[in-house]
mmCIF file of C-alpha atoms in Angstrom:
data_model
loop_
_atom_site.group_PDB
_atom_site.id
_atom_site.type_symbol
_atom_site.label_atom_id
_atom_site.label_comp_id
_atom_site.label_asym_id
_atom_site.label_seq_id
_atom_site.Cartn_x
_atom_site.Cartn_y
_atom_site.Cartn_z
ATOM 1 C CA MET A 1 1.303 25.979 -8.353
ATOM 2 C CA SER A 2 3.024 28.260 -5.924
ATOM 3 C CA LYS A 3 6.561 28.592 -4.435
ATOM 4 C CA ILE A 4 6.694 28.436 -0.694
ATOM 5 C CA PRO A 5 9.777 28.582 1.728
ATOM 6 C CA ALA A 6 11.232 25.141 2.858
ATOM 7 C CA LYS A 7 11.820 26.422 6.211
ATOM 8 C CA SER A 8 10.200 28.377 8.826
ATOM 9 C CA ALA A 9 11.179 31.860 10.104
ATOM 10 C CA ASP A 10 13.227 30.213 12.933
ATOM 11 C CA GLY A 11 14.989 27.767 10.410
ATOM 12 C CA TRP A 12 12.783 24.646 11.163
ATOM 13 C CA LYS A 13 12.222 22.422 7.978
ATOM 14 C CA TYR A 14 8.597 22.549 6.633
ATOM 15 C CA ARG A 15 6.768 19.290 5.728
ATOM 16 C CA PRO A 16 3.609 20.015 3.683
ATOM 17 C CA ILE A 17 0.412 18.028 5.125
ATOM 18 C CA THR A 18 -2.633 19.233 3.063
ATOM 19 C CA ALA A 19 -4.335 22.450 1.778
ATOM 20 C CA LEU A 20 -7.059 23.978 3.783
ATOM 21 C CA SER A 21 -8.310 26.385 0.930
ATOM 22 C CA ALA A 22 -7.369 27.558 -2.381
ATOM 23 C CA THR A 23 -4.445 29.537 -0.940
ATOM 24 C CA GLU A 24 -3.774 28.241 2.550
ATOM 25 C CA LEU A 25 -1.655 25.223 3.125
ATOM 26 C CA LEU A 26 -1.116 23.403 6.489
ATOM 27 C CA LEU A 27 2.372 22.717 7.243
ATOM 28 C CA SER A 28 4.413 20.848 9.816
ATOM 29 C CA ALA A 29 7.531 22.943 11.353
ATOM 30 C CA GLU A 30 10.033 20.242 12.331
ATOM 31 C CA SER A 31 13.156 20.798 14.615
ATOM 32 C CA SER A 32 14.753 17.786 13.401
ATOM 33 C CA PHE A 33 13.888 14.991 11.011
ATOM 34 C CA GLU A 34 10.092 13.952 11.394
ATOM 35 C CA LYS A 35 10.130 15.764 14.927
ATOM 36 C CA SER A 36 7.338 17.897 14.469
ATOM 37 C CA GLY A 37 6.998 21.004 17.003
ATOM 38 C CA ARG A 38 4.087 22.922 15.634
ATOM 39 C CA LEU A 39 1.539 23.356 12.847
ATOM 40 C CA GLU A 40 1.652 26.541 10.606
ATOM 41 C CA ILE A 41 -0.565 27.956 8.033
ATOM 42 C CA TYR A 42 1.128 29.440 4.771
ATOM 43 C CA ASP A 43 -1.026 31.639 2.656
ATOM 44 C CA THR A 44 0.060 31.634 -0.835
ATOM 45 C CA ALA A 45 -1.692 34.759 -1.858
ATOM 46 C CA SER A 46 -0.050 36.999 0.669
ATOM 47 C CA GLY A 47 3.084 34.948 1.683
ATOM 48 C CA SER A 48 2.152 35.334 5.263
ATOM 49 C CA ARG A 49 2.536 32.454 7.956
ATOM 50 C CA THR A 50 0.653 31.853 10.920
ATOM 51 C CA VAL A 51 1.240 29.397 13.893
ATOM 52 C CA LEU A 52 -1.831 27.462 14.234
ATOM 53 C CA ALA A 53 -0.863 25.234 17.305
ATOM 54 C CA GLU A 54 2.199 23.729 19.007
ATOM 55 C CA THR A 55 2.413 19.845 18.650
ATOM 56 C CA PRO A 56 3.645 18.960 22.260
ATOM 57 C CA GLY A 57 4.266 15.310 23.444
ATOM 58 C CA PRO A 58 2.862 13.943 26.688
ATOM 59 C CA GLU A 59 5.039 14.331 29.679
ATOM 60 C CA GLY A 60 7.486 11.557 30.455
ATOM 61 C CA VAL A 61 7.185 9.712 26.977
ATOM 62 C CA LYS A 62 10.465 9.338 25.545
ATOM 63 C CA GLY A 63 10.881 8.726 21.903
ATOM 64 C CA TYR A 64 7.603 10.293 21.014
ATOM 65 C CA PHE A 65 6.744 11.414 17.441
ATOM 66 C CA THR A 66 3.750 13.115 16.039
ATOM 67 C CA GLN A 67 2.378 11.084 13.113
ATOM 68 C CA SER A 68 -0.351 11.655 10.488
ATOM 69 C CA VAL A 69 -2.637 14.979 11.018
ATOM 70 C CA ASP A 70 -6.101 15.066 9.539
ATOM 71 C CA VAL A 71 -8.430 18.013 9.102
ATOM 72 C CA GLY A 72 -12.213 18.081 10.149
ATOM 73 C CA ALA A 73 -14.957 20.627 9.760
ATOM 74 C CA GLU A 74 -14.481 21.954 13.140
ATOM 75 C CA HIS A 75 -11.003 20.358 14.338
ATOM 76 C CA LEU A 76 -7.683 19.155 13.338
ATOM 77 C CA VAL A 77 -6.537 15.871 14.921
ATOM 78 C CA TRP A 78 -3.356 13.976 14.990
ATOM 79 C CA TYR A 79 -2.030 10.920 16.738
ATOM 80 C CA GLY A 80 1.529 10.258 18.285
ATOM 81 C CA THR A 81 3.582 7.119 18.912
ATOM 82 C CA THR A 82 7.060 5.871 20.131
ATOM 83 C CA PRO A 83 8.065 4.259 16.901
ATOM 84 C CA ASN A 84 11.447 2.988 18.226
ATOM 85 C CA ASP A 85 10.550 0.989 20.827
ATOM 86 C CA ASP A 86 8.222 -2.156 20.881
ATOM 87 C CA ASP A 87 5.305 -0.632 23.017
ATOM 88 C CA ARG A 88 1.952 -0.804 21.327
ATOM 89 C CA TRP A 89 0.828 2.609 22.679
ATOM 90 C CA ALA A 90 -0.516 5.679 20.849
ATOM 91 C CA ASP A 91 -2.169 8.786 22.064
ATOM 92 C CA PHE A 92 -4.504 11.443 20.108
ATOM 93 C CA TRP A 93 -4.678 15.211 20.141
ATOM 94 C CA VAL A 94 -7.001 17.785 18.868
ATOM 95 C CA VAL A 95 -7.065 21.562 18.182
ATOM 96 C CA PRO A 96 -9.686 23.730 16.866
ATOM 97 C CA ARG A 97 -9.542 24.331 12.941
ATOM 98 C CA SER A 98 -8.947 28.152 13.871
ATOM 99 C CA GLY A 99 -5.968 27.333 15.938
ATOM 100 C CA GLY A 100 -5.319 27.367 19.739
ATOM 101 C CA THR A 101 -3.897 25.021 22.511
ATOM 102 C CA ALA A 102 -3.733 21.372 21.481
ATOM 103 C CA ARG A 103 -5.391 18.901 23.895
ATOM 104 C CA GLN A 104 -4.600 15.292 24.435
ATOM 105 C CA VAL A 105 -7.806 13.401 23.934
ATOM 106 C CA GLY A 106 -6.769 9.893 25.306
ATOM 107 C CA GLU A 107 -4.204 7.101 24.904
ATOM 108 C CA VAL A 108 -4.648 3.664 23.599
ATOM 109 C CA THR A 109 -2.611 0.366 23.906
ATOM 110 C CA GLY A 110 -2.454 -3.031 22.171
ATOM 111 C CA GLU A 111 -4.321 -3.591 19.032
ATOM 112 C CA GLN A 112 -6.032 -0.161 19.310
ATOM 113 C CA ALA A 113 -2.731 1.420 19.295
ATOM 114 C CA GLU A 114 -1.800 0.088 15.770
ATOM 115 C CA VAL A 115 -2.896 3.246 14.354
ATOM 116 C CA GLU A 116 -3.083 3.363 10.328
ATOM 117 C CA ALA A 117 -5.437 6.246 9.575
ATOM 118 C CA VAL A 118 -7.058 8.866 11.731
ATOM 119 C CA GLY A 119 -10.050 11.374 11.436
ATOM 120 C CA VAL A 120 -12.347 13.651 13.362
ATOM 121 C CA THR A 121 -16.104 14.227 13.685
ATOM 122 C CA ALA A 122 -17.985 16.839 15.438
ATOM 123 C CA ASP A 123 -17.781 14.827 18.775
ATOM 124 C CA SER A 124 -15.188 12.064 18.365
ATOM 125 C CA VAL A 125 -11.605 10.974 17.271
ATOM 126 C CA VAL A 126 -11.846 8.031 14.873
ATOM 127 C CA TRP A 127 -8.982 5.487 13.562
ATOM 128 C CA SER A 128 -8.658 2.388 11.959
ATOM 129 C CA VAL A 129 -5.812 -0.206 12.854
ATOM 130 C CA SER A 130 -3.384 -2.144 10.550
ATOM 131 C CA GLY A 131 -5.362 -5.516 11.040
ATOM 132 C CA GLY A 132 -8.696 -3.668 10.161
ATOM 133 C CA GLY A 133 -11.457 -2.319 12.443
ATOM 134 C CA VAL A 134 -12.341 1.171 12.893
ATOM 135 C CA TYR A 135 -12.391 2.701 16.608
ATOM 136 C CA ARG A 136 -13.834 6.076 18.145
ATOM 137 C CA MET A 137 -13.197 7.992 21.158
ATOM 138 C CA PRO A 138 -14.998 11.071 22.419
ATOM 139 C CA LEU A 139 -13.509 14.221 21.935
ATOM 140 C CA ALA A 140 -14.087 14.956 25.884
ATOM 141 C CA GLY A 141 -12.009 11.669 26.701
ATOM 142 C CA GLY A 142 -13.357 8.417 27.789
ATOM 143 C CA THR A 143 -13.217 4.770 26.755
ATOM 144 C CA PRO A 144 -12.587 3.799 23.035
ATOM 145 C CA GLU A 145 -15.058 1.684 21.373
ATOM 146 C CA ARG A 146 -14.882 -0.486 18.145
ATOM 147 C CA ILE A 147 -17.527 0.763 15.631
ATOM 148 C CA GLU A 148 -20.022 -2.040 15.218
ATOM 149 C CA GLY A 149 -19.631 -3.605 11.679
ATOM 150 C CA THR A 150 -16.234 -2.475 10.822
ATOM 151 C CA ASP A 151 -14.222 -5.711 11.032
ATOM 152 C CA GLY A 152 -11.669 -5.705 8.081
ATOM 153 C CA LEU A 153 -12.332 -1.968 7.156
ATOM 154 C CA HIS A 154 -9.678 0.834 6.882
ATOM 155 C CA LEU A 155 -10.522 4.348 7.058
ATOM 156 C CA LEU A 156 -10.088 6.231 3.974
ATOM 157 C CA SER A 157 -11.725 9.755 4.673
ATOM 158 C CA TRP A 158 -14.264 10.050 7.312
ATOM 159 C CA PRO A 159 -17.063 8.684 7.048
ATOM 160 C CA TRP A 160 -15.817 6.439 4.253
ATOM 161 C CA ALA A 161 -13.750 3.244 4.714
ATOM 162 C CA ALA A 162 -12.577 0.512 2.306
ATOM 163 C CA ASP A 163 -11.829 -3.399 2.833
ATOM 164 C CA VAL A 164 -8.124 -2.789 1.779
ATOM 165 C CA GLY A 165 -5.390 -1.355 3.995
ATOM 166 C CA GLU A 166 -2.079 0.139 2.994
ATOM 167 C CA ARG A 167 -0.483 -3.178 3.910
ATOM 168 C CA ASP A 168 -2.878 -5.476 1.904
ATOM 169 C CA PHE A 169 -0.427 -5.811 -1.120
ATOM 170 C CA GLY A 170 -2.077 -7.297 -4.196
ATOM 171 C CA LYS A 171 -5.698 -7.557 -2.453
ATOM 172 C CA LYS A 172 -8.413 -6.375 -4.464
ATOM 173 C CA GLN A 173 -10.919 -3.686 -3.257
ATOM 174 C CA THR A 174 -14.302 -4.920 -3.438
ATOM 175 C CA LYS A 175 -16.293 -2.108 -1.346
ATOM 176 C CA LEU A 176 -16.507 1.367 0.323
ATOM 177 C CA VAL A 177 -18.661 1.761 3.276
ATOM 178 C CA ASN A 178 -20.136 4.760 4.700
ATOM 179 C CA LEU A 179 -19.566 4.488 8.458
ATOM 180 C CA GLU A 180 -22.218 6.904 9.264
ATOM 181 C CA THR A 181 -25.055 5.293 7.312
ATOM 182 C CA MET A 182 -23.488 1.750 6.799
ATOM 183 C CA GLN A 183 -24.281 2.228 3.030
ATOM 184 C CA VAL A 184 -22.130 -0.281 0.951
ATOM 185 C CA VAL A 185 -20.875 0.600 -2.390
ATOM 186 C CA GLU A 186 -19.821 -2.298 -4.369
ATOM 187 C CA VAL A 187 -16.492 -1.905 -6.265
ATOM 188 C CA LYS A 188 -16.109 -3.556 -9.779
ATOM 189 C CA THR A 189 -12.508 -4.300 -10.202
ATOM 190 C CA PRO A 190 -11.299 -5.022 -13.882
ATOM 191 C CA ASP A 191 -9.325 -8.105 -14.679
ATOM 192 C CA GLY A 192 -5.582 -8.161 -15.317
ATOM 193 C CA LEU A 193 -4.647 -5.319 -12.853
ATOM 194 C CA THR A 194 -1.664 -5.427 -10.397
ATOM 195 C CA THR A 195 -2.621 -2.105 -8.764
ATOM 196 C CA PHE A 196 -6.296 -0.787 -8.344
ATOM 197 C CA GLN A 197 -7.423 1.729 -5.575
ATOM 198 C CA CYS A 198 -10.498 3.685 -5.076
ATOM 199 C CA GLY A 199 -11.129 7.189 -3.723
ATOM 200 C CA LEU A 200 -14.488 8.390 -2.741
ATOM 201 C CA GLU A 201 -16.111 8.038 -6.324
ATOM 202 C CA TRP A 202 -13.254 7.142 -8.734
ATOM 203 C CA CYS A 203 -10.874 4.341 -9.112
ATOM 204 C CA TYR A 204 -7.682 3.815 -10.641
ATOM 205 C CA GLY A 205 -5.351 0.925 -11.665
ATOM 206 C CA SER A 206 -2.516 -0.138 -13.921
ATOM 207 C CA GLY A 207 -1.009 -3.566 -14.879
ATOM 208 C CA ASP A 208 2.744 -4.744 -14.730
ATOM 209 C CA SER A 209 5.635 -2.175 -15.257
ATOM 210 C CA GLU A 210 5.774 -3.311 -18.894
ATOM 211 C CA ASP A 211 1.906 -2.488 -19.610
ATOM 212 C CA ASN A 212 2.790 1.234 -19.250
ATOM 213 C CA GLN A 213 -1.212 2.145 -19.320
ATOM 214 C CA ALA A 214 -3.379 3.044 -16.510
ATOM 215 C CA VAL A 215 -7.267 2.697 -16.093
ATOM 216 C CA VAL A 216 -9.824 5.180 -14.518
ATOM 217 C CA GLN A 217 -13.468 4.319 -13.828
ATOM 218 C CA ARG A 218 -16.095 4.860 -11.499
ATOM 219 C CA ALA A 219 -16.501 2.284 -8.472
ATOM 220 C CA ASP A 220 -19.364 0.547 -10.454
ATOM 221 C CA GLY A 221 -17.332 0.093 -13.438
ATOM 222 C CA SER A 222 -18.963 2.814 -15.518
ATOM 223 C CA ARG A 223 -17.188 5.585 -17.412
ATOM 224 C CA HIS A 224 -14.218 3.312 -17.810
ATOM 225 C CA ARG A 225 -11.353 4.790 -19.952
ATOM 226 C CA THR A 226 -7.486 4.201 -20.374
ATOM 227 C CA LEU A 227 -4.785 6.484 -19.914
ATOM 228 C CA PRO A 228 -1.937 5.236 -22.175
ATOM 229 C CA GLY A 229 1.840 6.242 -21.254
ATOM 230 C CA LEU A 230 1.005 6.021 -17.282
ATOM 231 C CA SER A 231 1.620 3.643 -14.730
ATOM 232 C CA ALA A 232 0.536 3.690 -10.902
ATOM 233 C CA LEU A 233 3.090 4.853 -8.326
ATOM 234 C CA GLY A 234 2.767 1.764 -6.083
ATOM 235 C CA GLY A 235 -0.704 1.450 -4.455
ATOM 236 C CA ASN A 236 -0.899 5.041 -3.316
ATOM 237 C CA ILE A 237 -2.718 6.531 -6.574
ATOM 238 C CA VAL A 238 -5.697 8.664 -5.108
ATOM 239 C CA LEU A 239 -5.224 12.188 -3.985
ATOM 240 C CA ALA A 240 -7.874 14.762 -2.719
ATOM 241 C CA ARG A 241 -10.912 15.080 -4.872
ATOM 242 C CA ASP A 242 -10.086 11.545 -6.274
ATOM 243 C CA ILE A 243 -7.340 13.190 -8.386
ATOM 244 C CA GLY A 244 -4.985 10.295 -9.568
ATOM 245 C CA VAL A 245 -1.234 10.817 -9.550
ATOM 246 C CA PHE A 246 0.992 8.424 -12.063
ATOM 247 C CA HIS A 247 4.381 8.007 -13.198
ATOM 248 C CA VAL A 248 5.075 9.162 -16.688
ATOM 249 C CA SER A 249 7.475 6.753 -18.858
ATOM 250 C CA SER A 250 10.386 8.659 -20.225
ATOM 251 C CA VAL A 251 11.636 5.695 -22.243
ATOM 252 C CA VAL A 252 11.141 6.376 -25.893
ATOM 253 C CA GLY A 253 12.977 3.355 -27.529
ATOM 254 C CA ARG A 254 16.323 1.473 -27.367
ATOM 255 C CA ASP A 255 19.742 1.936 -28.973
ATOM 256 C CA GLU A 256 21.626 -0.477 -30.867
ATOM 257 C CA ARG A 257 23.045 -2.091 -27.548
ATOM 258 C CA GLY A 258 19.547 -2.642 -26.287
ATOM 259 C CA GLU A 259 19.823 0.367 -23.699
ATOM 260 C CA GLU A 260 16.674 2.241 -22.970
ATOM 261 C CA ILE A 261 16.652 5.823 -24.729
ATOM 262 C CA GLU A 262 15.152 8.273 -22.516
ATOM 263 C CA ASP A 263 13.477 11.667 -23.153
ATOM 264 C CA HIS A 264 14.080 13.856 -20.014
ATOM 265 C CA SER A 265 11.651 16.667 -21.107
ATOM 266 C CA VAL A 266 8.696 14.600 -20.188
ATOM 267 C CA PRO A 267 7.011 15.467 -16.713
ATOM 268 C CA LEU A 268 8.155 13.811 -13.387
ATOM 269 C CA ILE A 269 4.554 12.843 -12.760
ATOM 270 C CA ALA A 270 1.161 13.203 -14.155
ATOM 271 C CA LEU A 271 -2.035 14.363 -12.464
ATOM 272 C CA TYR A 272 -5.521 13.383 -13.722
ATOM 273 C CA ASP A 273 -8.702 14.951 -12.814
ATOM 274 C CA PRO A 274 -11.632 12.400 -13.715
ATOM 275 C CA VAL A 275 -14.340 15.014 -13.568
ATOM 276 C CA THR A 276 -13.133 17.302 -16.279
ATOM 277 C CA GLY A 277 -10.894 14.595 -18.018
ATOM 278 C CA THR A 278 -7.904 16.909 -17.638
ATOM 279 C CA LEU A 279 -4.313 15.420 -17.751
ATOM 280 C CA ALA A 280 -1.647 17.623 -16.416
ATOM 281 C CA GLY A 281 2.300 17.039 -15.931
ATOM 282 C CA ALA A 282 4.191 18.351 -13.128
ATOM 283 C CA GLY A 283 7.765 18.643 -12.423
ATOM 284 C CA ARG A 284 10.449 17.375 -14.748
ATOM 285 C CA SER A 285 11.969 13.901 -15.464
ATOM 286 C CA ASP A 286 15.774 15.125 -14.863
ATOM 287 C CA PRO A 287 18.254 12.165 -14.529
ATOM 288 C CA LYS A 288 19.840 14.179 -11.811
ATOM 289 C CA GLY A 289 16.724 15.660 -10.524
ATOM 290 C CA GLY A 290 15.164 14.918 -7.115
ATOM 291 C CA GLY A 291 11.709 13.175 -6.610
ATOM 292 C CA TYR A 292 8.572 14.682 -5.418
ATOM 293 C CA GLY A 293 6.520 14.444 -2.105
ATOM 294 C CA ARG A 294 3.079 14.407 -1.239
ATOM 295 C CA GLY A 295 1.380 15.997 1.754
ATOM 296 C CA THR A 296 1.315 13.771 4.840
ATOM 297 C CA SER A 297 -2.501 14.210 5.866
ATOM 298 C CA SER A 298 -4.155 10.917 6.926
ATOM 299 C CA SER A 299 -7.079 11.637 4.222
ATOM 300 C CA PRO A 300 -5.922 11.632 0.642
ATOM 301 C CA THR A 301 -3.862 14.828 0.578
ATOM 302 C CA SER A 302 -4.575 17.864 -1.586
ATOM 303 C CA ILE A 303 -0.719 18.893 -1.831
ATOM 304 C CA ILE A 304 2.105 17.575 -3.984
ATOM 305 C CA TYR A 305 5.307 19.128 -4.044
ATOM 306 C CA TRP A 306 9.003 19.105 -4.971
ATOM 307 C CA ASP A 307 12.528 20.790 -4.614
ATOM 308 C CA GLU A 308 13.567 21.959 -8.049
ATOM 309 C CA ASP A 309 17.184 22.689 -6.599
ATOM 310 C CA GLN A 310 17.655 19.335 -5.268
ATOM 311 C CA ARG A 311 19.779 16.755 -7.313
ATOM 312 C CA THR A 312 20.659 13.300 -6.999
ATOM 313 C CA VAL A 313 24.185 12.484 -7.094
ATOM 314 C CA GLU A 314 26.302 9.245 -6.904
ATOM 315 C CA LYS A 315 28.956 9.138 -4.369
ATOM 316 C CA CYS A 316 31.670 6.360 -4.157
ATOM 317 C CA THR A 317 34.117 5.550 -1.343
ATOM 318 C CA MET A 318 36.668 2.794 -1.022
ATOM 319 C CA VAL A 319 35.562 0.394 1.725
ATOM 320 C CA GLU A 320 36.980 -2.829 3.271
ATOM 321 C CA ALA A 321 35.604 -5.655 1.178
ATOM 322 C CA ARG A 322 35.053 -7.837 4.406
ATOM 323 C CA THR A 323 32.689 -5.167 5.575
ATOM 324 C CA ALA A 324 30.858 -4.402 2.600
ATOM 325 C CA LEU A 325 30.280 -8.096 1.338
ATOM 326 C CA ALA A 326 29.307 -9.641 4.562
ATOM 327 C CA PRO A 327 27.670 -11.917 5.298
ATOM 328 C CA PHE A 328 29.474 -14.656 3.554
ATOM 329 C CA PRO A 329 28.564 -18.154 2.513
ATOM 330 C CA SER A 330 29.448 -20.795 5.190
ATOM 331 C CA GLY A 331 32.955 -22.144 4.531
ATOM 332 C CA SER A 332 33.983 -19.370 1.858
ATOM 333 C CA PRO A 333 37.073 -17.399 2.488
ATOM 334 C CA THR A 334 36.812 -13.822 3.851
ATOM 335 C CA PRO A 335 37.480 -11.387 1.211
ATOM 336 C CA THR A 336 40.277 -8.921 1.501
ATOM 337 C CA GLY A 337 41.537 -5.530 0.456
ATOM 338 C CA LYS A 338 39.269 -2.690 -0.617
ATOM 339 C CA ILE A 339 36.403 -2.356 -3.029
ATOM 340 C CA LYS A 340 34.580 0.531 -4.416
ATOM 341 C CA ASN A 341 31.066 1.231 -2.899
ATOM 342 C CA CYS A 342 28.626 3.657 -4.429
ATOM 343 C CA ALA A 343 25.371 5.176 -3.279
ATOM 344 C CA THR A 344 23.110 7.753 -4.682
ATOM 345 C CA MET A 345 21.917 10.663 -2.394
ATOM 346 C CA PRO A 346 20.183 13.921 -2.509
ATOM 347 C CA GLU A 347 22.154 17.087 -2.847
ATOM 348 C CA GLY A 348 21.532 20.706 -2.672
ATOM 349 C CA GLY A 349 18.055 22.306 -2.449
ATOM 350 C CA GLY A 350 16.406 23.286 0.897
ATOM 351 C CA ARG A 351 15.437 26.718 0.134
ATOM 352 C CA GLU A 352 12.076 26.363 -1.400
ATOM 353 C CA PHE A 353 9.253 23.988 -2.481
ATOM 354 C CA THR A 354 7.201 24.204 -5.799
ATOM 355 C CA VAL A 355 3.611 23.000 -4.396
ATOM 356 C CA VAL A 356 0.666 22.055 -6.522
ATOM 357 C CA ASN A 357 -2.603 22.659 -4.351
ATOM 358 C CA LEU A 358 -5.497 20.717 -5.777
ATOM 359 C CA LEU A 359 -8.109 22.784 -4.022
ATOM 360 C CA ALA A 360 -7.227 25.668 -6.217
ATOM 361 C CA ILE A 361 -8.363 23.672 -9.351
ATOM 362 C CA PRO A 362 -11.654 24.450 -10.838
ATOM 363 C CA ARG A 363 -14.048 21.795 -11.460
ATOM 364 C CA THR A 364 -17.126 21.946 -13.747
ATOM 365 C CA GLU A 365 -18.946 18.627 -13.688
#
């Protein structure tokens, strides 16, 4: 666990992506909200920063935003889109892992541009689309092709893909597929779960919000165990190295009015390492505290982080009732006067992040 600056030397905001080693963190430096301008490496051992590459957009394309980055053995890859228009268009960029000048590999349109995950091999960019299916394009450029036998598959981390994508809410995962060998690993899903997700070897799940118990097992159903007091954070449970991330319940009972009693000394989240069986808390469950973030890499990230100085505050203003309460049922009178309108929003922070680097965790199995 390390403290790193939340801004680059020139004041651009950092967005953590993933770890490259036990001390090196890959960060996106943003000139404005989600507008990446370059990739940097921050070394937690020395405190040094290195610019890895600029992240330019193609000339003449308005509203362009760099999307997910992924790290391969020899290259980094990312894709970009124009999310604020109706065009189905995307492009792909690569840069050597050692750094240098980024190069656009190619552009795609239509279904091929509905990118949900990206990766890179020694000779190709690979990606899956929201409707299922995995494509590849040579790093030298050329015509993209759909990889045979990938109908309904979604890239997890090359070469592995799953039959459940990020939009398949409530769908049970049944297999993992190695796209290099086309080896299929059947997934045995326990009954009674509302959330279930697999990494490369281990799977996690939980029941409804009242169950307050998570489960972990290998994909074939072996080494099944329960983790009381934890629940899945939506469907995005698995981090790098198949480490699971969970919500920790702070409710310890109810008072005489039936209101929940919370213990805010419990951690904000819990991390579980299935190899060693270690469970660790991270952050703090402060009712006025901020949330946590995870790195934005396409493959499961090896970074989680939070801003300890950020707080959540409620701010209220008086607004016109006819504006705040619209739309109104047909035939009902239009309300008049003003009413109090309240919203919660983050406040403070922005100076440094606390970062957990999963690649720095020793494993012994």
